[in-house]
Coordinates of C-alpha atoms and ligand atoms in Angstrom, one line a residue:
M1 CA -0.1 0.0 -0.1
S2 CA 1.2 3.5 -0.9
I3 CA 1.7 6.1 1.9
K4 CA -1.5 7.9 0.5
E5 CA -3.5 4.8 0.4
S6 CA -2.4 4.1 4.0
I7 CA -3.5 7.8 5.2
L8 CA -6.9 7.5 3.3
N9 CA -7.4 4.1 4.8
F10 CA -7.0 5.6 8.3
Q11 CA -9.1 8.6 7.3
E12 CA -11.9 6.2 6.6
K13 CA -11.4 4.2 9.8
L14 CA -11.3 7.0 12.1
K15 CA -14.3 8.9 10.5
G16 CA -16.9 9.4 13.1
T17 CA -14.9 8.4 16.0
S18 CA -13.3 10.9 18.4
C19 CA -9.8 9.4 17.7
Q20 CA -7.1 11.3 15.5
L21 CA -4.2 9.9 13.7
I22 CA -0.6 11.1 14.5
A23 CA 1.6 10.0 11.7
V24 CA 4.9 9.0 13.2
S25 CA 7.4 10.2 10.7
K26 CA 10.8 9.6 12.7
T27 CA 13.6 8.2 10.5
H28 CA 11.7 9.1 7.3
P29 CA 12.7 11.8 4.9
V30 CA 10.6 15.0 4.2
E31 CA 9.6 13.5 0.7
L32 CA 7.5 10.9 2.4
I33 CA 6.1 13.3 4.9
R34 CA 5.1 15.4 1.9
E35 CA 3.3 12.5 0.3
A36 CA 1.3 11.9 3.4
Y37 CA 0.5 15.7 3.8
E38 CA -0.8 15.7 0.2
A39 CA -3.2 12.9 1.2
G40 CA -4.5 15.5 3.8
Q41 CA -2.6 14.5 7.0
R42 CA -1.6 17.3 9.0
A43 CA -0.5 15.8 12.5
F44 CA 3.1 14.3 12.6
G45 CA 5.0 12.8 15.5
E46 CA 8.7 12.9 15.9
N47 CA 10.8 11.5 18.9
K48 CA 14.1 13.5 18.4
V49 CA 14.3 17.3 18.7
Q50 CA 17.2 17.6 16.2
E51 CA 15.1 15.7 13.6
M52 CA 12.0 17.8 14.0
V53 CA 13.8 21.0 13.9
A54 CA 15.4 20.0 10.6
K55 CA 12.3 18.8 8.9
Q56 CA 10.1 21.6 10.0
P57 CA 11.2 24.4 7.8
E58 CA 11.1 21.9 4.8
L59 CA 7.4 21.6 5.0
P60 CA 4.3 23.7 5.1
A61 CA 3.5 25.8 8.0
D62 CA 0.4 24.2 9.0
V63 CA 1.8 20.8 9.8
Q64 CA 1.2 20.0 13.3
W65 CA 4.4 18.7 15.0
H66 CA 4.1 16.5 18.0
L67 CA 6.9 15.6 20.1
I68 CA 6.4 12.0 21.2
G69 CA 10.0 11.0 22.6
H70 CA 11.7 11.9 25.7
L71 CA 12.6 15.6 25.9
Q72 CA 15.6 16.9 27.7
T73 CA 15.3 20.2 29.2
N74 CA 18.2 21.9 27.3
K75 CA 16.5 21.2 23.9
V76 CA 13.0 22.6 24.8
K77 CA 14.1 26.0 23.3
Y78 CA 14.5 24.5 19.7
I79 CA 11.1 23.3 19.3
A80 CA 9.3 26.0 21.4
P81 CA 8.6 28.6 18.5
F82 CA 6.6 25.9 16.5
V83 CA 5.8 22.7 18.4
H84 CA 1.9 21.9 18.4
L85 CA 1.9 19.3 21.2
I86 CA 4.5 18.1 23.5
Q87 CA 3.3 14.4 24.4
S88 CA 6.1 13.4 26.6
I89 CA 5.9 15.6 29.9
D90 CA 7.6 13.4 32.6
S91 CA 8.6 15.7 35.3
L92 CA 7.9 19.3 36.7
K93 CA 11.3 20.4 35.8
L94 CA 10.8 19.7 32.3
L95 CA 7.4 21.2 32.5
K96 CA 8.8 24.5 34.0
E97 CA 11.3 24.7 31.0
V98 CA 8.5 24.4 28.5
N99 CA 6.7 27.2 30.4
K100 CA 9.9 29.3 30.3
Q101 CA 10.4 28.9 26.7
A102 CA 6.8 29.5 25.8
Q103 CA 6.9 32.7 27.5
K104 CA 9.8 33.7 25.6
N105 CA 7.9 33.0 22.3
E106 CA 4.8 34.7 23.6
R107 CA 2.6 31.6 23.4
V108 CA 0.9 28.7 25.4
I109 CA 2.3 25.2 24.6
D110 CA -0.1 22.2 24.9
C111 CA 1.2 19.3 26.7
L112 CA 0.4 15.8 27.6
L113 CA 1.7 13.9 30.8
Q114 CA 3.5 10.8 29.9
F115 CA 2.5 7.9 32.2
F116 CA 4.6 4.8 32.8
I117 CA 2.2 2.0 32.0
A118 CA 4.4 -0.7 30.6
E119 CA 6.1 -3.8 32.2
E120 CA 9.5 -2.7 30.5
E121 CA 11.9 -0.8 32.7
S122 CA 13.4 1.1 29.7
K123 CA 10.0 3.3 29.2
F124 CA 9.7 6.7 30.3
G125 CA 6.8 8.3 32.5
L126 CA 5.2 9.4 35.6
S127 CA 3.2 7.3 37.9
L128 CA -0.1 8.4 39.0
E129 CA 1.2 9.6 42.3
E130 CA 4.0 11.7 40.8
A131 CA 1.5 13.4 38.6
Q132 CA -0.9 14.1 41.1
E133 CA 2.0 15.5 43.4
M134 CA 3.1 17.7 40.6
L135 CA -0.3 19.1 39.6
R136 CA -1.0 20.0 43.3
S137 CA 2.2 21.9 43.7
E138 CA 2.2 25.6 44.0
E139 CA 5.2 25.6 41.3
Y140 CA 2.8 24.0 38.7
R141 CA 0.0 26.2 39.3
A142 CA 2.1 29.2 38.8
L143 CA 2.8 28.2 35.3
E144 CA 0.9 30.3 32.8
N145 CA 2.4 29.3 29.4
V146 CA 1.7 25.5 29.5
R147 CA -1.5 23.8 29.1
I148 CA -2.1 20.2 29.9
C149 CA -4.5 18.5 27.5
G150 CA -4.5 14.9 28.6
V151 CA -2.2 11.8 29.0
M152 CA 0.0 9.7 27.0
G153 CA 1.5 6.3 27.3
V154 CA 3.6 3.5 25.7
A155 CA 2.4 0.1 26.2
T156 CA 4.8 -3.0 26.4
F157 CA 6.1 -4.4 23.3
T158 CA 4.1 -7.5 23.2
E159 CA 1.4 -9.2 21.1
D160 CA -0.5 -10.3 24.3
Q161 CA -3.8 -8.7 23.8
A162 CA -4.9 -9.0 27.6
Q163 CA -1.7 -7.4 28.4
L164 CA -2.2 -4.6 26.2
K165 CA -5.9 -4.1 27.1
K166 CA -4.9 -3.9 30.7
E167 CA -2.3 -1.3 30.1
F168 CA -4.6 0.9 27.9
S169 CA -7.5 0.7 30.3
T170 CA -4.9 1.7 33.2
L171 CA -4.1 4.7 31.3
R172 CA -7.7 5.6 30.8
G173 CA -8.1 5.3 34.4
Y174 CA -5.3 7.7 35.1
F175 CA -6.9 10.1 32.8
K176 CA -10.4 9.9 34.6
T177 CA -8.8 10.4 38.1
I178 CA -6.5 13.2 36.9
Q179 CA -9.4 14.8 35.1
E180 CA -11.8 14.6 38.1
E181 CA -9.1 16.1 40.5
F182 CA -7.8 18.9 38.4
F183 CA -9.4 19.6 35.2
H184 CA -13.1 19.0 36.1
G185 CA -15.1 20.9 33.5
A186 CA -12.0 21.9 31.5
P187 CA -12.9 21.2 27.9
H188 CA -9.3 21.1 26.7
F189 CA -8.4 18.2 29.0
K190 CA -9.7 15.3 26.7
E191 CA -6.7 13.5 25.1
I192 CA -5.7 9.7 25.8
S193 CA -2.8 9.4 23.3
M194 CA -2.2 5.5 23.1
G195 CA -1.7 2.9 20.4
M196 CA 0.6 2.1 17.7
S197 CA 0.9 0.3 14.4
S198 CA 0.6 -3.0 16.0
D199 CA -2.0 -2.0 18.6
Y200 CA -4.0 0.8 17.6
E201 CA -7.3 -1.0 17.1
L202 CA -7.3 -2.2 20.7
A203 CA -6.4 1.2 21.8
I204 CA -9.1 2.8 20.0
A205 CA -11.5 0.3 21.6
E206 CA -10.1 1.3 25.0
G207 CA -11.0 5.0 24.4
S208 CA -7.8 6.2 22.8
T209 CA -8.1 9.9 21.2
M210 CA -4.8 9.8 19.5
V211 CA -3.1 7.0 17.8
R212 CA 0.6 7.4 16.9
V213 CA 1.1 5.2 13.9
G214 CA 4.4 5.1 12.0
S215 CA 5.5 1.8 10.4
A216 CA 1.9 1.1 9.3
I217 CA 2.0 4.2 7.3
F218 CA 5.6 4.7 6.2
G219 CA 6.9 1.1 6.3
N220 CA 9.7 -0.1 8.4
R221 CA 12.4 2.1 9.8
N222 CA 16.0 1.8 9.0
Y223 CA 18.2 3.3 11.9
Q224 CA 21.7 2.7 10.4
K225 CA 22.0 5.4 7.8
Ligands
PLP1 C1 8.0 5.2 17.1 C2 6.7 5.4 18.0 C3 5.6 5.2 17.6 C4 5.2 4.6 16.4 O1 5.6 3.2 16.3 P1 5.1 2.2 15.1 O2 5.2 0.9 15.7 O3 6.1 2.4 14.0 O4 3.6 2.6 14.8 C5 4.6 5.6 18.4 N1 4.8 6.2 19.9 C6 6.1 6.5 20.1 C7 6.4 7.0 21.5 C8 7.1 6.0 19.4 O5 8.4 6.3 19.7

């Protein structure tokens, strides 16, 4: 299937749902992103700051760039002028830096809190308790240039459907808990970013509002270049 066909396929699949496709373009050249763009796709996900910053000026200004990988505080400044959504907030320190850089750019940056839901030690993310502690703090409440729009999680790399379902439902539970305590009645707090190429259907069934799909659109990634 061509990139264009895959995008159209997803548009068809997601029509009438409240789930949005984030096309994960990491490691792929701008020509392929352009192909997806021409099929109507606007939201793209990258996991590395350097790569996003290199691609951004090459593509139309209405591309929505989602940062989905671990973000180091010293790199926030490079994406602050244009990033659409930072999906990987995993500490107050990082959120404070995003706020500072957003202020410098006279904007508010939308963010998701990344939760640790997998069984693998290697994955990043907050626990529910850490997130609650952060959102209760005076320091967080003083931040005026960031807006928390929901939660994000990366499930275990497994084909075990029951395991995946459990992790997705855990993330949805975190979303509900955080929403009730901190964002009750706030319409912008609405995103549950979960699901990738191999498990997006299950994620949608479990309430995902953003699936992050890479290889099912662009093909396999080749990391050694
Ligand atoms: C790479 C990546 C994806 C997309 O993975 P695919 O299996 O290619 O769909 C989704 N989310 C995150 C955080 C990623 O790093």
